[in-house]
mmCIF file of N, CA and C in Angstrom:
data_model
loop_
_atom_site.group_PDB
_atom_site.id
_atom_site.type_symbol
_atom_site.label_atom_id
_atom_site.label_comp_id
_atom_site.label_asym_id
_atom_site.label_seq_id
_atom_site.Cartn_x
_atom_site.Cartn_y
_atom_site.Cartn_z
ATOM 1 N N LEU Q 1 -7.785 23.186 4.222
ATOM 2 C CA LEU Q 1 -8.567 23.423 3.025
ATOM 3 C C LEU Q 1 -10.058 23.442 3.310
ATOM 4 N N VAL Q 2 -10.467 22.683 4.306
ATOM 5 C CA VAL Q 2 -11.893 22.641 4.647
ATOM 6 C C VAL Q 2 -12.377 24.038 5.009
ATOM 7 N N ARG Q 3 -11.623 24.723 5.861
ATOM 8 C CA ARG Q 3 -12.008 26.093 6.247
ATOM 9 C C ARG Q 3 -11.752 27.080 5.118
ATOM 10 N N ARG Q 4 -10.596 26.959 4.478
ATOM 11 C CA ARG Q 4 -10.200 27.919 3.435
ATOM 12 C C ARG Q 4 -11.234 28.010 2.326
ATOM 13 N N PHE Q 5 -11.811 26.884 1.944
ATOM 14 C CA PHE Q 5 -12.790 26.873 0.859
ATOM 15 C C PHE Q 5 -14.216 26.695 1.359
ATOM 16 N N SER Q 6 -14.431 26.841 2.652
ATOM 17 C CA SER Q 6 -15.768 26.795 3.265
ATOM 18 C C SER Q 6 -16.554 25.548 2.861
ATOM 19 N N LEU Q 7 -15.900 24.409 2.873
ATOM 20 C CA LEU Q 7 -16.549 23.173 2.431
ATOM 21 C C LEU Q 7 -17.739 22.792 3.297
ATOM 22 N N LEU Q 8 -17.684 23.108 4.583
ATOM 23 C CA LEU Q 8 -18.780 22.719 5.471
ATOM 24 C C LEU Q 8 -20.026 23.579 5.281
ATOM 25 N N LYS Q 9 -19.912 24.674 4.541
ATOM 26 C CA LYS Q 9 -21.082 25.510 4.263
ATOM 27 C C LYS Q 9 -21.904 24.959 3.099
ATOM 28 N N ASP Q 10 -21.329 24.039 2.346
ATOM 29 C CA ASP Q 10 -22.028 23.420 1.219
ATOM 30 C C ASP Q 10 -22.982 22.359 1.768
ATOM 31 N N THR Q 11 -24.261 22.479 1.456
ATOM 32 C CA THR Q 11 -25.261 21.546 1.995
ATOM 33 C C THR Q 11 -25.095 20.119 1.468
ATOM 34 N N ASN Q 12 -24.361 19.936 0.365
ATOM 35 C CA ASN Q 12 -24.136 18.594 -0.175
ATOM 36 C C ASN Q 12 -23.019 17.849 0.547
ATOM 37 N N VAL Q 13 -22.217 18.564 1.305
ATOM 38 C CA VAL Q 13 -21.104 17.948 2.024
ATOM 39 C C VAL Q 13 -21.596 17.479 3.383
ATOM 40 N N LYS Q 14 -21.363 16.222 3.674
ATOM 41 C CA LYS Q 14 -21.786 15.638 4.951
ATOM 42 C C LYS Q 14 -20.562 15.373 5.820
ATOM 43 N N LYS Q 15 -20.615 15.841 7.044
ATOM 44 C CA LYS Q 15 -19.537 15.620 7.997
ATOM 45 C C LYS Q 15 -19.793 14.298 8.713
ATOM 46 N N ILE Q 16 -18.799 13.433 8.708
ATOM 47 C CA ILE Q 16 -18.906 12.125 9.341
ATOM 48 C C ILE Q 16 -17.938 12.108 10.519
ATOM 49 N N ARG Q 17 -18.408 11.701 11.651
ATOM 50 C CA ARG Q 17 -17.544 11.629 12.835
ATOM 51 C C ARG Q 17 -16.604 10.427 12.716
ATOM 52 N N SER Q 18 -15.371 10.657 13.060
ATOM 53 C CA SER Q 18 -14.384 9.589 13.054
ATOM 54 C C SER Q 18 -13.852 9.414 14.472
ATOM 55 N N PRO Q 19 -14.120 8.272 15.099
ATOM 56 C CA PRO Q 19 -13.681 8.083 16.484
ATOM 57 C C PRO Q 19 -12.164 7.983 16.630
ATOM 58 N N ARG Q 20 -11.461 7.662 15.539
ATOM 59 C CA ARG Q 20 -10.023 7.426 15.634
ATOM 60 C C ARG Q 20 -9.170 8.442 14.890
ATOM 61 N N GLY Q 21 -9.690 9.582 14.536
ATOM 62 C CA GLY Q 21 -8.832 10.485 13.792
ATOM 63 C C GLY Q 21 -9.521 11.749 13.339
ATOM 64 N N PRO Q 22 -9.057 12.288 12.221
ATOM 65 C CA PRO Q 22 -9.574 13.566 11.743
ATOM 66 C C PRO Q 22 -11.009 13.458 11.222
ATOM 67 N N VAL Q 23 -11.593 14.603 11.002
ATOM 68 C CA VAL Q 23 -12.954 14.670 10.459
ATOM 69 C C VAL Q 23 -12.957 14.097 9.050
ATOM 70 N N ILE Q 24 -14.012 13.378 8.732
ATOM 71 C CA ILE Q 24 -14.186 12.815 7.395
ATOM 72 C C ILE Q 24 -15.354 13.541 6.746
ATOM 73 N N LEU Q 25 -15.180 13.915 5.472
ATOM 74 C CA LEU Q 25 -16.245 14.577 4.728
ATOM 75 C C LEU Q 25 -16.725 13.673 3.612
ATOM 76 N N ARG Q 26 -18.027 13.490 3.510
ATOM 77 C CA ARG Q 26 -18.603 12.753 2.392
ATOM 78 C C ARG Q 26 -18.966 13.788 1.330
ATOM 79 N N LEU Q 27 -18.251 13.736 0.209
ATOM 80 C CA LEU Q 27 -18.445 14.727 -0.841
ATOM 81 C C LEU Q 27 -19.520 14.330 -1.825
ATOM 82 N N GLY Q 28 -19.746 13.041 -2.005
ATOM 83 C CA GLY Q 28 -20.742 12.597 -2.976
ATOM 84 C C GLY Q 28 -20.380 13.078 -4.366
ATOM 85 N N LYS Q 29 -21.360 13.589 -5.088
ATOM 86 C CA LYS Q 29 -21.129 14.060 -6.456
ATOM 87 C C LYS Q 29 -20.900 15.563 -6.511
ATOM 88 N N THR Q 30 -20.595 16.164 -5.374
ATOM 89 C CA THR Q 30 -20.390 17.598 -5.311
ATOM 90 C C THR Q 30 -19.105 17.975 -6.032
ATOM 91 N N ALA Q 31 -19.184 18.953 -6.909
ATOM 92 C CA ALA Q 31 -18.001 19.478 -7.594
ATOM 93 C C ALA Q 31 -17.571 20.762 -6.895
ATOM 94 N N PHE Q 32 -16.309 20.832 -6.561
ATOM 95 C CA PHE Q 32 -15.772 22.041 -5.940
ATOM 96 C C PHE Q 32 -14.956 22.773 -6.984
ATOM 97 N N LEU Q 33 -15.527 23.829 -7.501
ATOM 98 C CA LEU Q 33 -14.884 24.590 -8.557
ATOM 99 C C LEU Q 33 -14.299 25.863 -7.976
ATOM 100 N N ARG Q 34 -13.016 26.053 -8.195
ATOM 101 C CA ARG Q 34 -12.325 27.244 -7.734
ATOM 102 C C ARG Q 34 -11.369 27.684 -8.832
ATOM 103 N N PRO Q 35 -11.216 28.989 -9.027
ATOM 104 C CA PRO Q 35 -10.172 29.449 -9.954
ATOM 105 C C PRO Q 35 -8.815 28.933 -9.472
ATOM 106 N N SER Q 36 -7.995 28.457 -10.409
ATOM 107 C CA SER Q 36 -6.731 27.833 -10.018
ATOM 108 C C SER Q 36 -5.819 28.790 -9.265
ATOM 109 N N ASP Q 37 -5.944 30.110 -9.509
ATOM 110 C CA ASP Q 37 -5.075 31.037 -8.785
ATOM 111 C C ASP Q 37 -5.463 31.149 -7.308
ATOM 112 N N GLN Q 38 -6.669 30.700 -6.945
ATOM 113 C CA GLN Q 38 -7.035 30.645 -5.527
ATOM 114 C C GLN Q 38 -6.401 29.429 -4.849
ATOM 115 N N VAL Q 39 -6.278 28.355 -5.596
ATOM 116 C CA VAL Q 39 -5.710 27.127 -5.047
ATOM 117 C C VAL Q 39 -4.184 27.150 -5.143
ATOM 118 N N PHE Q 40 -3.678 27.634 -6.267
ATOM 119 C CA PHE Q 40 -2.235 27.721 -6.511
ATOM 120 C C PHE Q 40 -1.882 29.170 -6.837
ATOM 121 N N PRO Q 41 -1.798 30.055 -5.844
ATOM 122 C CA PRO Q 41 -1.580 31.476 -6.110
ATOM 123 C C PRO Q 41 -0.267 31.777 -6.836
ATOM 124 N N HIS Q 42 0.719 30.890 -6.721
ATOM 125 C CA HIS Q 42 2.005 31.093 -7.394
ATOM 126 C C HIS Q 42 2.149 30.171 -8.601
ATOM 127 N N GLY Q 43 1.046 29.641 -9.086
ATOM 128 C CA GLY Q 43 1.071 28.708 -10.203
ATOM 129 C C GLY Q 43 1.330 27.289 -9.723
ATOM 130 N N LEU Q 44 1.086 26.345 -10.598
ATOM 131 C CA LEU Q 44 1.308 24.940 -10.272
ATOM 132 C C LEU Q 44 2.813 24.692 -10.188
ATOM 133 N N PRO Q 45 3.293 24.091 -9.118
ATOM 134 C CA PRO Q 45 4.733 23.841 -9.000
ATOM 135 C C PRO Q 45 5.212 22.840 -10.047
ATOM 136 N N ASP Q 46 6.511 22.877 -10.343
ATOM 137 C CA ASP Q 46 7.087 21.937 -11.309
ATOM 138 C C ASP Q 46 6.956 20.497 -10.824
ATOM 139 N N GLU Q 47 7.078 20.289 -9.527
ATOM 140 C CA GLU Q 47 6.940 18.958 -8.946
ATOM 141 C C GLU Q 47 5.969 19.038 -7.777
ATOM 142 N N PHE Q 48 5.073 18.069 -7.683
ATOM 143 C CA PHE Q 48 4.102 18.050 -6.597
ATOM 144 C C PHE Q 48 3.553 16.640 -6.440
ATOM 145 N N THR Q 49 2.865 16.422 -5.351
ATOM 146 C CA THR Q 49 2.247 15.135 -5.061
ATOM 147 C C THR Q 49 0.774 15.349 -4.761
ATOM 148 N N LEU Q 50 -0.071 14.514 -5.326
ATOM 149 C CA LEU Q 50 -1.502 14.509 -5.008
ATOM 150 C C LEU Q 50 -1.757 13.313 -4.102
ATOM 151 N N ILE Q 51 -2.397 13.562 -2.965
ATOM 152 C CA ILE Q 51 -2.719 12.483 -2.036
ATOM 153 C C ILE Q 51 -4.223 12.486 -1.802
ATOM 154 N N PHE Q 52 -4.843 11.346 -2.017
ATOM 155 C CA PHE Q 52 -6.282 11.176 -1.815
ATOM 156 C C PHE Q 52 -6.494 10.123 -0.739
ATOM 157 N N THR Q 53 -7.411 10.371 0.159
ATOM 158 C CA THR Q 53 -7.879 9.352 1.086
ATOM 159 C C THR Q 53 -9.333 9.123 0.720
ATOM 160 N N LEU Q 54 -9.662 7.918 0.268
ATOM 161 C CA LEU Q 54 -11.007 7.697 -0.238
ATOM 162 C C LEU Q 54 -11.519 6.301 0.040
ATOM 163 N N ALA Q 55 -12.830 6.218 0.117
ATOM 164 C CA ALA Q 55 -13.551 4.949 0.185
ATOM 165 C C ALA Q 55 -14.659 5.062 -0.853
ATOM 166 N N LEU Q 56 -14.572 4.254 -1.889
ATOM 167 C CA LEU Q 56 -15.567 4.313 -2.954
ATOM 168 C C LEU Q 56 -16.854 3.616 -2.529
ATOM 169 N N LYS Q 57 -17.962 4.127 -2.983
ATOM 170 C CA LYS Q 57 -19.273 3.511 -2.747
ATOM 171 C C LYS Q 57 -19.573 2.553 -3.900
ATOM 172 N N LYS Q 58 -20.506 1.623 -3.686
ATOM 173 C CA LYS Q 58 -20.873 0.656 -4.740
ATOM 174 C C LYS Q 58 -21.278 1.347 -6.029
ATOM 175 N N ALA Q 59 -22.057 2.419 -5.910
ATOM 176 C CA ALA Q 59 -22.523 3.133 -7.103
ATOM 177 C C ALA Q 59 -21.350 3.694 -7.904
ATOM 178 N N ALA Q 60 -20.272 4.063 -7.225
ATOM 179 C CA ALA Q 60 -19.105 4.628 -7.907
ATOM 180 C C ALA Q 60 -18.431 3.604 -8.807
ATOM 181 N N LEU Q 61 -18.618 2.334 -8.519
ATOM 182 C CA LEU Q 61 -17.977 1.292 -9.314
ATOM 183 C C LEU Q 61 -18.598 1.158 -10.695
ATOM 184 N N ARG Q 62 -19.754 1.777 -10.910
ATOM 185 C CA ARG Q 62 -20.428 1.725 -12.214
ATOM 186 C C ARG Q 62 -20.127 2.954 -13.066
ATOM 187 N N ASP Q 63 -19.367 3.910 -12.522
ATOM 188 C CA ASP Q 63 -19.150 5.190 -13.196
ATOM 189 C C ASP Q 63 -17.669 5.502 -13.339
ATOM 190 N N THR Q 64 -17.415 6.614 -14.030
ATOM 191 C CA THR Q 64 -16.095 7.230 -14.043
ATOM 192 C C THR Q 64 -16.171 8.432 -13.123
ATOM 193 N N ILE Q 65 -15.248 8.518 -12.202
ATOM 194 C CA ILE Q 65 -15.247 9.570 -11.190
ATOM 195 C C ILE Q 65 -13.974 10.385 -11.334
ATOM 196 N N TYR Q 66 -14.134 11.688 -11.448
ATOM 197 C CA TYR Q 66 -12.973 12.573 -11.491
ATOM 198 C C TYR Q 66 -12.597 12.935 -10.064
ATOM 199 N N LEU Q 67 -11.426 12.494 -9.638
ATOM 200 C CA LEU Q 67 -10.956 12.779 -8.292
ATOM 201 C C LEU Q 67 -10.340 14.168 -8.208
ATOM 202 N N PHE Q 68 -9.754 14.626 -9.319
ATOM 203 C CA PHE Q 68 -9.066 15.914 -9.352
ATOM 204 C C PHE Q 68 -9.028 16.377 -10.796
ATOM 205 N N GLN Q 69 -9.253 17.665 -10.999
ATOM 206 C CA GLN Q 69 -9.179 18.192 -12.364
ATOM 207 C C GLN Q 69 -8.869 19.679 -12.332
ATOM 208 N N ILE Q 70 -7.953 20.089 -13.186
ATOM 209 C CA ILE Q 70 -7.678 21.505 -13.425
ATOM 210 C C ILE Q 70 -8.026 21.751 -14.882
ATOM 211 N N SER Q 71 -8.878 22.748 -15.128
ATOM 212 C CA SER Q 71 -9.314 23.074 -16.488
ATOM 213 C C SER Q 71 -8.827 24.460 -16.870
ATOM 214 N N ASP Q 72 -8.706 24.694 -18.181
ATOM 215 C CA ASP Q 72 -8.343 26.034 -18.637
ATOM 216 C C ASP Q 72 -9.584 26.926 -18.620
ATOM 217 N N GLN Q 73 -9.431 28.167 -19.053
ATOM 218 C CA GLN Q 73 -10.543 29.117 -18.991
ATOM 219 C C GLN Q 73 -11.711 28.723 -19.884
ATOM 220 N N GLN Q 74 -11.458 27.896 -20.900
ATOM 221 C CA GLN Q 74 -12.533 27.425 -21.771
ATOM 222 C C GLN Q 74 -13.185 26.153 -21.233
ATOM 223 N N GLY Q 75 -12.661 25.629 -20.138
ATOM 224 C CA GLY Q 75 -13.240 24.432 -19.535
ATOM 225 C C GLY Q 75 -12.598 23.126 -19.971
ATOM 226 N N TYR Q 76 -11.537 23.194 -20.787
ATOM 227 C CA TYR Q 76 -10.866 21.972 -21.229
ATOM 228 C C TYR Q 76 -9.902 21.486 -20.142
ATOM 229 N N PRO Q 77 -9.944 20.194 -19.815
ATOM 230 C CA PRO Q 77 -9.060 19.672 -18.763
ATOM 231 C C PRO Q 77 -7.585 19.829 -19.134
ATOM 232 N N GLN Q 78 -6.799 20.305 -18.180
ATOM 233 C CA GLN Q 78 -5.353 20.426 -18.344
ATOM 234 C C GLN Q 78 -4.626 19.339 -17.556
ATOM 235 N N LEU Q 79 -5.186 18.989 -16.416
ATOM 236 C CA LEU Q 79 -4.631 17.943 -15.567
ATOM 237 C C LEU Q 79 -5.800 17.259 -14.872
ATOM 238 N N SER Q 80 -5.859 15.939 -14.953
ATOM 239 C CA SER Q 80 -6.968 15.246 -14.294
ATOM 240 C C SER Q 80 -6.535 13.869 -13.807
ATOM 241 N N VAL Q 81 -7.217 13.436 -12.761
ATOM 242 C CA VAL Q 81 -7.065 12.080 -12.233
ATOM 243 C C VAL Q 81 -8.471 11.512 -12.157
ATOM 244 N N ASP Q 82 -8.697 10.381 -12.818
ATOM 245 C CA ASP Q 82 -10.029 9.778 -12.756
ATOM 246 C C ASP Q 82 -9.943 8.283 -12.491
ATOM 247 N N PHE Q 83 -11.015 7.782 -11.901
ATOM 248 C CA PHE Q 83 -11.173 6.357 -11.631
ATOM 249 C C PHE Q 83 -12.352 5.869 -12.449
ATOM 250 N N SER Q 84 -12.148 4.812 -13.238
ATOM 251 C CA SER Q 84 -13.229 4.214 -14.017
ATOM 252 C C SER Q 84 -13.532 2.837 -13.445
ATOM 253 N N GLY Q 85 -14.686 2.729 -12.794
ATOM 254 C CA GLY Q 85 -15.108 1.445 -12.245
ATOM 255 C C GLY Q 85 -15.319 0.388 -13.307
ATOM 256 N N PRO Q 86 -16.071 0.710 -14.397
ATOM 257 C CA PRO Q 86 -16.312 -0.306 -15.423
ATOM 258 C C PRO Q 86 -15.030 -0.835 -16.073
ATOM 259 N N ASP Q 87 -14.032 0.048 -16.247
ATOM 260 C CA ASP Q 87 -12.782 -0.368 -16.879
ATOM 261 C C ASP Q 87 -11.752 -0.868 -15.867
ATOM 262 N N GLY Q 88 -11.979 -0.578 -14.591
ATOM 263 C CA GLY Q 88 -11.011 -0.957 -13.567
ATOM 264 C C GLY Q 88 -9.690 -0.231 -13.734
ATOM 265 N N THR Q 89 -9.762 1.076 -14.043
ATOM 266 C CA THR Q 89 -8.546 1.845 -14.284
ATOM 267 C C THR Q 89 -8.509 3.122 -13.453
ATOM 268 N N LEU Q 90 -7.313 3.578 -13.217
ATOM 269 C CA LEU Q 90 -7.053 4.883 -12.628
ATOM 270 C C LEU Q 90 -6.180 5.600 -13.643
ATOM 271 N N SER Q 91 -6.593 6.789 -14.069
ATOM 272 C CA SER Q 91 -5.881 7.488 -15.135
ATOM 273 C C SER Q 91 -5.417 8.862 -14.690
ATOM 274 N N LEU Q 92 -4.214 9.204 -15.113
ATOM 275 C CA LEU Q 92 -3.655 10.538 -14.939
ATOM 276 C C LEU Q 92 -3.471 11.103 -16.336
ATOM 277 N N ARG Q 93 -4.053 12.271 -16.588
ATOM 278 C CA ARG Q 93 -3.956 12.892 -17.910
ATOM 279 C C ARG Q 93 -3.486 14.327 -17.751
ATOM 280 N N ALA Q 94 -2.623 14.764 -18.680
ATOM 281 C CA ALA Q 94 -2.117 16.134 -18.627
ATOM 282 C C ALA Q 94 -1.959 16.684 -20.032
ATOM 283 N N SER Q 95 -2.303 17.954 -20.195
ATOM 284 C CA SER Q 95 -2.114 18.665 -21.455
ATOM 285 C C SER Q 95 -1.119 19.783 -21.216
ATOM 286 N N GLY Q 96 -0.345 20.080 -22.241
ATOM 287 C CA GLY Q 96 0.631 21.153 -22.125
ATOM 288 C C GLY Q 96 0.063 22.483 -22.571
ATOM 289 N N VAL Q 97 0.938 23.448 -22.697
ATOM 290 C CA VAL Q 97 0.547 24.794 -23.106
ATOM 291 C C VAL Q 97 0.125 24.810 -24.571
ATOM 292 N N ASP Q 98 0.739 23.956 -25.392
ATOM 293 C CA ASP Q 98 0.436 23.908 -26.822
ATOM 294 C C ASP Q 98 -0.835 23.091 -27.045
ATOM 295 N N PRO Q 99 -1.944 23.741 -27.460
ATOM 296 C CA PRO Q 99 -3.198 23.002 -27.648
ATOM 297 C C PRO Q 99 -3.142 21.979 -28.781
ATOM 298 N N ALA Q 100 -2.174 22.131 -29.703
ATOM 299 C CA ALA Q 100 -2.058 21.189 -30.817
ATOM 300 C C ALA Q 100 -1.352 19.896 -30.397
ATOM 301 N N ALA Q 101 -0.642 19.939 -29.291
ATOM 302 C CA ALA Q 101 0.085 18.753 -28.831
ATOM 303 C C ALA Q 101 -0.882 17.747 -28.211
ATOM 304 N N ASP Q 102 -0.555 16.480 -28.379
ATOM 305 C CA ASP Q 102 -1.374 15.425 -27.782
ATOM 306 C C ASP Q 102 -1.218 15.436 -26.264
ATOM 307 N N PRO Q 103 -2.316 15.181 -25.550
ATOM 308 C CA PRO Q 103 -2.191 15.081 -24.093
ATOM 309 C C PRO Q 103 -1.389 13.838 -23.708
ATOM 310 N N VAL Q 104 -0.778 13.894 -22.563
ATOM 311 C CA VAL Q 104 -0.014 12.774 -22.022
ATOM 312 C C VAL Q 104 -0.920 12.050 -21.037
ATOM 313 N N SER Q 105 -0.904 10.727 -21.076
ATOM 314 C CA SER Q 105 -1.733 10.000 -20.116
ATOM 315 C C SER Q 105 -0.996 8.764 -19.612
ATOM 316 N N CYS Q 106 -1.367 8.382 -18.421
ATOM 317 C CA CYS Q 106 -0.836 7.177 -17.802
ATOM 318 C C CYS Q 106 -2.031 6.454 -17.192
ATOM 319 N N VAL Q 107 -2.259 5.228 -17.608
ATOM 320 C CA VAL Q 107 -3.406 4.464 -17.131
ATOM 321 C C VAL Q 107 -2.897 3.316 -16.268
ATOM 322 N N PHE Q 108 -3.388 3.278 -15.028
ATOM 323 C CA PHE Q 108 -2.985 2.240 -14.082
ATOM 324 C C PHE Q 108 -4.077 1.173 -14.009
ATOM 325 N N THR Q 109 -3.653 -0.096 -13.992
ATOM 326 C CA THR Q 109 -4.575 -1.223 -13.844
ATOM 327 C C THR Q 109 -3.939 -2.219 -12.869
ATOM 328 N N GLY Q 110 -4.599 -3.313 -12.651
ATOM 329 C CA GLY Q 110 -4.008 -4.377 -11.850
ATOM 330 C C GLY Q 110 -4.467 -4.384 -10.404
ATOM 331 N N GLU Q 111 -3.714 -5.119 -9.574
ATOM 332 C CA GLU Q 111 -4.105 -5.346 -8.183
ATOM 333 C C GLU Q 111 -4.303 -4.066 -7.388
ATOM 334 N N GLY Q 112 -3.423 -3.091 -7.579
ATOM 335 C CA GLY Q 112 -3.529 -1.844 -6.826
ATOM 336 C C GLY Q 112 -4.825 -1.111 -7.092
ATOM 337 N N VAL Q 113 -5.224 -1.054 -8.354
ATOM 338 C CA VAL Q 113 -6.476 -0.375 -8.710
ATOM 339 C C VAL Q 113 -7.666 -1.234 -8.295
ATOM 340 N N GLU Q 114 -7.569 -2.533 -8.483
ATOM 341 C CA GLU Q 114 -8.660 -3.428 -8.067
ATOM 342 C C GLU Q 114 -8.928 -3.314 -6.569
ATOM 343 N N ALA Q 115 -7.880 -3.091 -5.788
ATOM 344 C CA ALA Q 115 -8.045 -2.964 -4.338
ATOM 345 C C ALA Q 115 -8.928 -1.772 -3.982
ATOM 346 N N LEU Q 116 -8.924 -0.724 -4.810
ATOM 347 C CA LEU Q 116 -9.767 0.448 -4.548
ATOM 348 C C LEU Q 116 -11.251 0.100 -4.590
ATOM 349 N N MET Q 117 -11.594 -1.009 -5.226
ATOM 350 C CA MET Q 117 -12.994 -1.387 -5.407
ATOM 351 C C MET Q 117 -13.559 -2.202 -4.249
ATOM 352 N N ASP Q 118 -12.790 -2.376 -3.179
ATOM 353 C CA ASP Q 118 -13.273 -3.206 -2.070
ATOM 354 C C ASP Q 118 -14.132 -2.436 -1.065
ATOM 355 N N LEU Q 119 -14.470 -1.181 -1.376
ATOM 356 C CA LEU Q 119 -15.351 -0.332 -0.565
ATOM 357 C C LEU Q 119 -14.741 0.032 0.794
ATOM 358 N N ARG Q 120 -13.442 -0.165 0.951
ATOM 359 C CA ARG Q 120 -12.752 0.189 2.193
ATOM 360 C C ARG Q 120 -11.931 1.461 1.973
ATOM 361 N N TRP Q 121 -11.374 1.998 3.049
ATOM 362 C CA TRP Q 121 -10.573 3.213 2.971
ATOM 363 C C TRP Q 121 -9.198 2.922 2.388
ATOM 364 N N HIS Q 122 -8.747 3.834 1.523
ATOM 365 C CA HIS Q 122 -7.431 3.716 0.893
ATOM 366 C C HIS Q 122 -6.783 5.085 0.820
ATOM 367 N N LYS Q 123 -5.466 5.082 0.843
ATOM 368 C CA LYS Q 123 -4.712 6.305 0.599
ATOM 369 C C LYS Q 123 -4.019 6.120 -0.743
ATOM 370 N N LEU Q 124 -4.208 7.081 -1.624
ATOM 371 C CA LEU Q 124 -3.674 7.026 -2.979
ATOM 372 C C LEU Q 124 -2.767 8.229 -3.169
ATOM 373 N N ALA Q 125 -1.532 8.003 -3.596
ATOM 374 C CA ALA Q 125 -0.587 9.099 -3.810
ATOM 375 C C ALA Q 125 -0.024 9.017 -5.221
ATOM 376 N N LEU Q 126 -0.022 10.144 -5.904
ATOM 377 C CA LEU Q 126 0.571 10.259 -7.238
ATOM 378 C C LEU Q 126 1.588 11.387 -7.173
ATOM 379 N N SER Q 127 2.806 11.103 -7.619
ATOM 380 C CA SER Q 127 3.857 12.100 -7.518
ATOM 381 C C SER Q 127 4.655 12.156 -8.808
#
């Protein structure tokens, strides 16, 4: 994905050397916006897994950070994953095709989410 979406050409993306593994990219507050048909040319699959490898910075603990978001053509979120430092929550939200229907959400709290706040590296998987 790094090459496919030319992430290293973005001046806001910082490449960090990792002595023990793959390249690490510091994204900061950079938003990577792509039409969904470029990312999912055959549409979003019925079943999928999102995997994040992240280390939050102290400043991130004071904000809400969107880790992943798919929006419709009007800009309304259809699927999102966010971390709220002030609330100590990780949320998954999804909207269906019917705009009148209420969005579905799942809010995670507790030890697992609190562990994300220790400023260390974590792997997060949602399936």
